[in-house]
Each structure stands twice: as C-alpha cells, then as structure tokens.
Short mmCIF file of N, CA, C and O in Angstrom, two decimals:
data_model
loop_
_atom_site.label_atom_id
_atom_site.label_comp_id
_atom_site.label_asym_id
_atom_site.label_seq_id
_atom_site.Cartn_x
_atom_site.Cartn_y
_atom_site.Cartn_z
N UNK T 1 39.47 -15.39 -1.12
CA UNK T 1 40.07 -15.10 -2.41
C UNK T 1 41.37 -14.35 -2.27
O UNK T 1 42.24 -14.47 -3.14
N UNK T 2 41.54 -13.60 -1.26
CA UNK T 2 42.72 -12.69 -0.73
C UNK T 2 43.79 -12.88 -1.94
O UNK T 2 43.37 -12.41 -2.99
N UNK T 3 45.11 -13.48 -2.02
CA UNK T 3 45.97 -13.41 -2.47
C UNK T 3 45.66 -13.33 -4.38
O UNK T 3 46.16 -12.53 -5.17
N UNK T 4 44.59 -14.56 -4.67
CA UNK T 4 44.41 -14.80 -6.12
C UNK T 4 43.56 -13.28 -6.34
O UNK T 4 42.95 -13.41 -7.40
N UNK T 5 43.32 -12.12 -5.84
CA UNK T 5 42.85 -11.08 -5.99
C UNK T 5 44.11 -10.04 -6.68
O UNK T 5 44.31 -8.89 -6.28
N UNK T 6 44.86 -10.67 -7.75
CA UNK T 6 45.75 -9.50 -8.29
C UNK T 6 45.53 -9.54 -9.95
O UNK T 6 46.35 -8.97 -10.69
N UNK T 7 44.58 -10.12 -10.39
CA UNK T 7 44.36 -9.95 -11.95
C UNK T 7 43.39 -9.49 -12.28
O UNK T 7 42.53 -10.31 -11.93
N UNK T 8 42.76 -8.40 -12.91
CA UNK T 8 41.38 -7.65 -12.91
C UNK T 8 40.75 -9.07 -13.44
O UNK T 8 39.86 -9.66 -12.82
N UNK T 9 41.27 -9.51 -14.52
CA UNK T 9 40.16 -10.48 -15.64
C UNK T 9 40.05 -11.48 -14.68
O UNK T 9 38.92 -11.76 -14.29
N UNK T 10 41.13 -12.14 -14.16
CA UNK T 10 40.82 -13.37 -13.05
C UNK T 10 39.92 -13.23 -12.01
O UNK T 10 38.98 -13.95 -11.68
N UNK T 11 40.56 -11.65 -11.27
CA UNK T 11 39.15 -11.09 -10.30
C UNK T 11 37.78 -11.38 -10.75
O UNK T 11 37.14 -12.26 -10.17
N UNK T 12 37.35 -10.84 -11.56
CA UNK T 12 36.02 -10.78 -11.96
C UNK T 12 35.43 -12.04 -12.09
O UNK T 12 34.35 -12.42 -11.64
N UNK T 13 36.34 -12.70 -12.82
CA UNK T 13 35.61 -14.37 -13.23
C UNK T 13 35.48 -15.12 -11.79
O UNK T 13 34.48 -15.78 -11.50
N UNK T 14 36.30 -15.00 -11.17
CA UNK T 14 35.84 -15.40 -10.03
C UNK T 14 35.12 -14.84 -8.78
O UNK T 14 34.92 -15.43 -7.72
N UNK T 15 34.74 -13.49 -9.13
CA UNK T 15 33.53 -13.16 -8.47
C UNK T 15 32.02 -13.92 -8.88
O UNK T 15 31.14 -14.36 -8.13
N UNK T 16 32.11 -13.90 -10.39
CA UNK T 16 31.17 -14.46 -10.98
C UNK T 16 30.65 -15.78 -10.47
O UNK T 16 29.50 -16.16 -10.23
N UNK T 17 32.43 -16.68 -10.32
CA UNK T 17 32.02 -17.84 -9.92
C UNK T 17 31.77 -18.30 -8.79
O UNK T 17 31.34 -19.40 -8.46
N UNK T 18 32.15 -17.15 -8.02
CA UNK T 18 31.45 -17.37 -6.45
C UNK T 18 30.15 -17.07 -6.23
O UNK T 18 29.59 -17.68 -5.33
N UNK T 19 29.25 -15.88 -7.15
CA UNK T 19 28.05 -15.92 -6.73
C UNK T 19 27.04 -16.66 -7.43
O UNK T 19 25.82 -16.48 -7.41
N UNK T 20 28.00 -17.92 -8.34
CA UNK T 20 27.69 -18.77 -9.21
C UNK T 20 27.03 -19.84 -8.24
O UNK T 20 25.87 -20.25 -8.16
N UNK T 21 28.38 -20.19 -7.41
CA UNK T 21 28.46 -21.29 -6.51
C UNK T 21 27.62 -21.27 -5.42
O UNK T 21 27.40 -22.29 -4.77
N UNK T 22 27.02 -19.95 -5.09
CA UNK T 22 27.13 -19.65 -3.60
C UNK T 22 25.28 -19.70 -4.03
O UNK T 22 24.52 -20.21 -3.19
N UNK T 23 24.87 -19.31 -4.96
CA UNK T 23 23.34 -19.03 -5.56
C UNK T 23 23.07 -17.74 -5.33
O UNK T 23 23.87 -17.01 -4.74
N UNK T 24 21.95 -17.36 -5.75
CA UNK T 24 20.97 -16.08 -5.43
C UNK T 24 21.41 -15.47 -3.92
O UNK T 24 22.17 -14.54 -3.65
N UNK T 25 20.43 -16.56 -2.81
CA UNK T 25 20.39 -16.02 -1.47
C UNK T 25 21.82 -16.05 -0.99
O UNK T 25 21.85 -15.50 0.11
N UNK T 26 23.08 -16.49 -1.38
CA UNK T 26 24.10 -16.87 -0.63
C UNK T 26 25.03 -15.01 -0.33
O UNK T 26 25.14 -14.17 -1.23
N UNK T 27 25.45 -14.86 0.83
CA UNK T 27 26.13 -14.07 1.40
C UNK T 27 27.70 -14.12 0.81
O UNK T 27 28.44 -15.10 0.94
N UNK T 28 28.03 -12.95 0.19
CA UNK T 28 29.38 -13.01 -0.32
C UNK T 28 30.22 -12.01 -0.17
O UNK T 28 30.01 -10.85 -0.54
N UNK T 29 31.52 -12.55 0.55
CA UNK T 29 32.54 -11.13 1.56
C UNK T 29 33.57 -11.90 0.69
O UNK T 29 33.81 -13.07 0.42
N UNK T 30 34.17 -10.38 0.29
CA UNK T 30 35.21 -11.07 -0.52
C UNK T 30 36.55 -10.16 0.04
O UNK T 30 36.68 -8.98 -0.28
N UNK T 31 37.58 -10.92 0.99
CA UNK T 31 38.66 -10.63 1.27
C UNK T 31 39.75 -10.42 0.72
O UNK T 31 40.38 -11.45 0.50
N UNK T 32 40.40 -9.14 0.28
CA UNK T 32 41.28 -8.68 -0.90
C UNK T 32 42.62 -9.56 -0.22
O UNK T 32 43.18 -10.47 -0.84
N UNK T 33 43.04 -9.09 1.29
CA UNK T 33 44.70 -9.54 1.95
C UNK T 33 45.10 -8.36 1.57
O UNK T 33 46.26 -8.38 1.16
N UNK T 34 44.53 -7.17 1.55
CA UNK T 34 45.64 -5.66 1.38
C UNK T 34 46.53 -5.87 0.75
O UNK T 34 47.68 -5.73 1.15
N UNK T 35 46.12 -6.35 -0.65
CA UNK T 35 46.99 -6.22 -1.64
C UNK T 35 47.09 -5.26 -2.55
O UNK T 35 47.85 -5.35 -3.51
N UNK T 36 46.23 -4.13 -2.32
CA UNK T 36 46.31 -2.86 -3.41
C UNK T 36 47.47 -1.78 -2.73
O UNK T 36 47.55 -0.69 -3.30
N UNK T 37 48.04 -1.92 -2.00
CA UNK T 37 48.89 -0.71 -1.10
C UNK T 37 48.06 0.38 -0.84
O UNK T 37 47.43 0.35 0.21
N UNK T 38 47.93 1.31 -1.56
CA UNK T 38 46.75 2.83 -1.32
C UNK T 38 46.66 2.89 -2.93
O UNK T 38 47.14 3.92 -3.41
N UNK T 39 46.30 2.26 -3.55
CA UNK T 39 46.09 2.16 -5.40
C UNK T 39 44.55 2.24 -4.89
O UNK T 39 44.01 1.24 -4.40
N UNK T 40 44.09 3.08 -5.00
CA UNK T 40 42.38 3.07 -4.72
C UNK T 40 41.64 2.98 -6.35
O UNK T 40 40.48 2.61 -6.52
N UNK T 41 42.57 3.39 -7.46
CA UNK T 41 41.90 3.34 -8.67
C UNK T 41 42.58 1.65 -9.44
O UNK T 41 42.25 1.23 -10.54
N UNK T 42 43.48 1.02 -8.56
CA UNK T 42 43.51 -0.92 -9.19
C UNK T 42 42.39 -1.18 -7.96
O UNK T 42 42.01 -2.32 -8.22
N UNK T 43 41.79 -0.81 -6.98
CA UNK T 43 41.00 -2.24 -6.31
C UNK T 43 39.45 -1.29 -6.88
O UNK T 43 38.43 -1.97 -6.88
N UNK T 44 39.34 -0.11 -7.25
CA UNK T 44 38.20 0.43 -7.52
C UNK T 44 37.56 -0.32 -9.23
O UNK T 44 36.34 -0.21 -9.30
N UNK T 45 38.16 -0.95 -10.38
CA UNK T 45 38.42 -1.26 -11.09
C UNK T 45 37.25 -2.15 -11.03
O UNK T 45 36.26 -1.99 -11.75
N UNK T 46 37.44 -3.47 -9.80
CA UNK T 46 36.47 -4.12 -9.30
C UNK T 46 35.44 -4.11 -8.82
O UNK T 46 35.08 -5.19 -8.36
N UNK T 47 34.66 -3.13 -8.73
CA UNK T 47 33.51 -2.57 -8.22
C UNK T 47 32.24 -3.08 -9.21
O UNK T 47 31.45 -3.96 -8.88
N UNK T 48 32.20 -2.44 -10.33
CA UNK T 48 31.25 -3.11 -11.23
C UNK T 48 30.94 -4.45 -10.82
O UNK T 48 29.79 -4.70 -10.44
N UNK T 49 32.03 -5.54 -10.86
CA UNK T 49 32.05 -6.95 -10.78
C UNK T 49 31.69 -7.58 -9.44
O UNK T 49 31.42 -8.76 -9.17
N UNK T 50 31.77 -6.43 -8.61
CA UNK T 50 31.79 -7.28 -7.28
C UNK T 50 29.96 -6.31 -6.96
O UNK T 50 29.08 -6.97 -6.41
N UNK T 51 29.75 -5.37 -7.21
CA UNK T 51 28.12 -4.91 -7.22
C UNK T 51 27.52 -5.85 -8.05
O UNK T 51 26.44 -6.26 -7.62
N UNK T 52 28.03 -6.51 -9.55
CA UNK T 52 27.22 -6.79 -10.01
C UNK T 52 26.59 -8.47 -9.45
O UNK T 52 25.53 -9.08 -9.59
N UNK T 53 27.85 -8.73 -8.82
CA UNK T 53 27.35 -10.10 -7.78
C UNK T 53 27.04 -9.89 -6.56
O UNK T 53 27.30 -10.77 -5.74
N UNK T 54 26.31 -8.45 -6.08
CA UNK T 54 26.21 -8.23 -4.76
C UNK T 54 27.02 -9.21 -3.89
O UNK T 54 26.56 -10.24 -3.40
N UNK T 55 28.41 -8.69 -3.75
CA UNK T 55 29.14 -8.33 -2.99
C UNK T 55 28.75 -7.61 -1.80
O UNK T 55 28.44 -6.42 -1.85
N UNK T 56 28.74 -8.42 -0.53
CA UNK T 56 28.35 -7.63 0.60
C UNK T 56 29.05 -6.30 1.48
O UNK T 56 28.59 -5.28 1.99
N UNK T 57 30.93 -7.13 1.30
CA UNK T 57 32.14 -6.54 1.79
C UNK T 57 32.83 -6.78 1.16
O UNK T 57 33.05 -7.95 0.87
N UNK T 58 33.68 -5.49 0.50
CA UNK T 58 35.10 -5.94 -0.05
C UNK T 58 36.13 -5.62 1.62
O UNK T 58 36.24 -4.58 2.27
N UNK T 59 36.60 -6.65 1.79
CA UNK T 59 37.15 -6.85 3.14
C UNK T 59 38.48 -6.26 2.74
O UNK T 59 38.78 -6.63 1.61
N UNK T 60 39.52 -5.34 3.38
CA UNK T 60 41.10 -5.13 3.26
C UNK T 60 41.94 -5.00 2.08
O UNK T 60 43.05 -5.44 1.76
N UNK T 61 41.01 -4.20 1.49
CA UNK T 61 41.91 -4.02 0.31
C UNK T 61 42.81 -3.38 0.24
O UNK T 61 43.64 -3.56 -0.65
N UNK T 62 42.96 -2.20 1.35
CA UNK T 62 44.41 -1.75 1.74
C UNK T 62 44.86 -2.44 3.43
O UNK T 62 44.28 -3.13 4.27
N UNK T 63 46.06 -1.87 3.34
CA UNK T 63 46.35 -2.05 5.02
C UNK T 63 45.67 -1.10 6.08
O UNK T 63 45.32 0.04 5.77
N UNK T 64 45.55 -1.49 7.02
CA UNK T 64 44.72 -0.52 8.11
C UNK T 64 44.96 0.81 7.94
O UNK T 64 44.06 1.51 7.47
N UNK T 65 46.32 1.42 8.32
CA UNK T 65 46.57 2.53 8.34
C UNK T 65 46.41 3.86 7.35
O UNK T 65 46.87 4.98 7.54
N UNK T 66 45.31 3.19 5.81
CA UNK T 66 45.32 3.46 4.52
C UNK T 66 44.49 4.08 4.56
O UNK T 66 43.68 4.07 3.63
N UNK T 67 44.27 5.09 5.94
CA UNK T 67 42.83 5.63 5.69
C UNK T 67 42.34 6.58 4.66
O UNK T 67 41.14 6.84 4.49
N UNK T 68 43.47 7.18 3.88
CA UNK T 68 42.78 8.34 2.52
C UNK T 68 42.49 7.10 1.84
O UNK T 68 41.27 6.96 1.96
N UNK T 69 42.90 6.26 1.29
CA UNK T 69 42.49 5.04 0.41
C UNK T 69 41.33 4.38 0.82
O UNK T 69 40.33 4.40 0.10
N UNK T 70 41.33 3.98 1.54
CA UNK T 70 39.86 3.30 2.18
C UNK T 70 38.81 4.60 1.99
O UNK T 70 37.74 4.21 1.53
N UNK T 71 38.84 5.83 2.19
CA UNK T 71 37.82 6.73 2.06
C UNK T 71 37.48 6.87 0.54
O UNK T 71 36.36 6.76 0.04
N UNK T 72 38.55 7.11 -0.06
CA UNK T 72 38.72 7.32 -1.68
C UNK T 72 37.83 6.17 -2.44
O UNK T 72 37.04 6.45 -3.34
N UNK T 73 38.06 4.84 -1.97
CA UNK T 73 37.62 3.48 -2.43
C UNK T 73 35.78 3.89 -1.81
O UNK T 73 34.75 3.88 -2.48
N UNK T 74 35.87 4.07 -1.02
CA UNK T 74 34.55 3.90 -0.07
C UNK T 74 33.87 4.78 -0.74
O UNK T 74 32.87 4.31 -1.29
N UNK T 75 34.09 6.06 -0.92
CA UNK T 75 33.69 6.82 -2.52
C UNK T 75 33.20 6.67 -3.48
O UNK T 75 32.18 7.31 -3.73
N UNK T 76 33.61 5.98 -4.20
CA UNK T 76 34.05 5.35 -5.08
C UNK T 76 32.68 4.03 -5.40
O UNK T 76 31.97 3.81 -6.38
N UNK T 77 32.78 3.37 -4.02
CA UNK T 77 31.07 2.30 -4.30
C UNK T 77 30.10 3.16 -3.82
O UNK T 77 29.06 2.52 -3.94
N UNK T 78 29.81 4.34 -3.30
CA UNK T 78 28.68 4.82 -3.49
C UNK T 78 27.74 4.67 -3.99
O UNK T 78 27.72 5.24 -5.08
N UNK T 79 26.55 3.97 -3.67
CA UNK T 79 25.47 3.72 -4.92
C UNK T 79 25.51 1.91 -5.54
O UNK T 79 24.59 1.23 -5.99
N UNK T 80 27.11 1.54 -5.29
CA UNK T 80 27.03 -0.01 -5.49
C UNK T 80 26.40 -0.29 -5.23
O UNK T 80 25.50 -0.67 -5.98
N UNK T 81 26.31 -0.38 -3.18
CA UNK T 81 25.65 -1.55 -3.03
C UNK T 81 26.60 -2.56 -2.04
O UNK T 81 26.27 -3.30 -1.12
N UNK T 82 27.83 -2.28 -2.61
CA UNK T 82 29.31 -3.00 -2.11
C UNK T 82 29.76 -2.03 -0.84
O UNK T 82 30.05 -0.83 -0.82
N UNK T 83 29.70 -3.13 0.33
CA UNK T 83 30.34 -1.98 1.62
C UNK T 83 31.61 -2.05 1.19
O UNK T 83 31.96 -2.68 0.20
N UNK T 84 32.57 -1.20 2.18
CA UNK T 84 33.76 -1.52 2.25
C UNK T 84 34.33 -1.68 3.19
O UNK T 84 33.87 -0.84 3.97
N UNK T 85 35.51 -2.55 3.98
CA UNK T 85 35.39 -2.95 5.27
C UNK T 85 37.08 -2.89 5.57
O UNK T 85 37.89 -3.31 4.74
N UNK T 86 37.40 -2.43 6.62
CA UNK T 86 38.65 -2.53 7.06
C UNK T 86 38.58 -2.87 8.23
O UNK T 86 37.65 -2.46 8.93
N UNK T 87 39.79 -3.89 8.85
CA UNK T 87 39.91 -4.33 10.11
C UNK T 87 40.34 -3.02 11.29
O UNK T 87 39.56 -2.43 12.04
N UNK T 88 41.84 -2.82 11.12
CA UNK T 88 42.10 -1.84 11.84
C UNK T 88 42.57 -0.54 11.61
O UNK T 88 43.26 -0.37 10.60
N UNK T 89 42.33 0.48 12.39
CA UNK T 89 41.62 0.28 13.51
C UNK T 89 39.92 -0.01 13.71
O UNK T 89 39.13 0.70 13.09
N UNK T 90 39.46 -1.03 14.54
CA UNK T 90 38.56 -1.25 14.64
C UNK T 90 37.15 -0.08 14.31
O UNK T 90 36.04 -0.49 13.99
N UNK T 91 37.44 1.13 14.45
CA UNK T 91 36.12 2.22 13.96
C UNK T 91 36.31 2.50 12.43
O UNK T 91 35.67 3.47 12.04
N UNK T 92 37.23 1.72 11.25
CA UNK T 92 37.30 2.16 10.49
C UNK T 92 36.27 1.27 9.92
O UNK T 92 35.46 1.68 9.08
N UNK T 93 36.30 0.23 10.30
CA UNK T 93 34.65 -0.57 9.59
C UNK T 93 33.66 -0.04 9.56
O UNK T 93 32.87 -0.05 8.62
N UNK T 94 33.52 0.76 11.01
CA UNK T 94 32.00 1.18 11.27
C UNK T 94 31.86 2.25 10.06
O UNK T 94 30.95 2.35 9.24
N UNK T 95 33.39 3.26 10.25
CA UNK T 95 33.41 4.69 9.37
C UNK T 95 33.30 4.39 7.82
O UNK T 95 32.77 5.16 7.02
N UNK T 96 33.91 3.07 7.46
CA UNK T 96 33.80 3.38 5.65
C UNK T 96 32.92 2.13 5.65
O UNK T 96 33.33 1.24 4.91
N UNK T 97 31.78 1.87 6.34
CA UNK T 97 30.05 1.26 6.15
C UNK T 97 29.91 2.43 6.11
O UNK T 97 30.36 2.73 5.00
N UNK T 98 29.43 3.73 6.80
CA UNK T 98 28.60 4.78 6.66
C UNK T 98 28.77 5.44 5.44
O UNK T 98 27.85 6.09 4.94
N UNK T 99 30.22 5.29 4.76
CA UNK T 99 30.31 6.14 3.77
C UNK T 99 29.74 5.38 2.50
O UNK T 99 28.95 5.81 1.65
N UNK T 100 30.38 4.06 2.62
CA UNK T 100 30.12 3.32 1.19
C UNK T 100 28.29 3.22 1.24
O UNK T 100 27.67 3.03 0.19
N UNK T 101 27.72 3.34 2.33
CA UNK T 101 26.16 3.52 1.87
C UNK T 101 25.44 4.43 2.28
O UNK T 101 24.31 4.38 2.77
N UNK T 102 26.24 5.49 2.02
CA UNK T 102 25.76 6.96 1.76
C UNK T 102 25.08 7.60 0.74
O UNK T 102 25.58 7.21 -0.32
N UNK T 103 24.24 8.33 0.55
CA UNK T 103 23.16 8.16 -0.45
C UNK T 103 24.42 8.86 -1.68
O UNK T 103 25.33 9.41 -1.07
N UNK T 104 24.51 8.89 -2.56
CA UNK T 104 24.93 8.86 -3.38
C UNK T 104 24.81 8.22 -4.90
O UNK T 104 25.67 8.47 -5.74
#
C-alpha cells in the first residue's frame, strides 16, 4: 500500500478492503514507504483502522533514523494489537515490537 498511504479516508477504506480480501485468517503487514517524516500524530490517526483489521505491522512509517517518532508511534498502539516495525537500523524492529506490545 506504501505510497497510496497519504489520505486518512482512503487509508482506512483500504485497510478495510484488504482485510476484506485477505478474510478472517489472512496475515496483514501494511507498508507505509516512510511517508509520515516524524508526524507521529498523521500516521497515529490510523491506528483505530489498522487494529480494527488486525493489522499485524505497520511497516516504515517513518525513515529509519526517526527513532523519537517510531517510539512516540509505538506508544501510541499500545494495547492495539498493531506492532510497529522499522527496517533500519536492524534492532529497531526488535525495540519498537517490545514496546508496541507492552502491557499497556
């Protein structure tokens, strides 16, 4: 979904329609393309929509180096349900999984 990930209302409908498509059991990682810059409150917006289709990973919603943003976001799904996942550097996946399913 990466790039078509810049309209809240479009976002959502097509979360919908992926866990439309995908059914019940189907596994759903939804790759932003680090299009929020460090806006942790435009990609946090999406959270409702992407928990409410269990969303497994919101994949790169900032660039690697975005680590207050990725923590802030990772915050933020506490309690979703929704990990949050960044490529690099490679320990930041492991670090904002532990946070985004932190009891909270």
């Amino acid at each position: 979904m990466g790039s078509l990930w810049r309209f809240t209302r479009g976002d959502l409908a097509q979360a919908d329609a992926a866990r439309e498509g995908l059914g019940e059991e189907g596994v759903l990682l939804i790759d932003a393309g680090q299009i929020f810059g460090d806006d942790v409150e435009r990609a946090a917006v999406r959270l409702e929509a992407l928990s409410r289709n269990r969303v497994t990973f919101f994949e790169e919603p900032f660039g690697g180096a975005s680590l207050v943003a990725y923590r802030g976001l990772a915050e933020k799904a506490r309690g979703t349900g929704v990990g949050i996942a960044g490529v690099k550097p490679r320990i930041t996946v492991k670090w904002l999984n532990i946070l985004s399913n932190s009891a909270g």
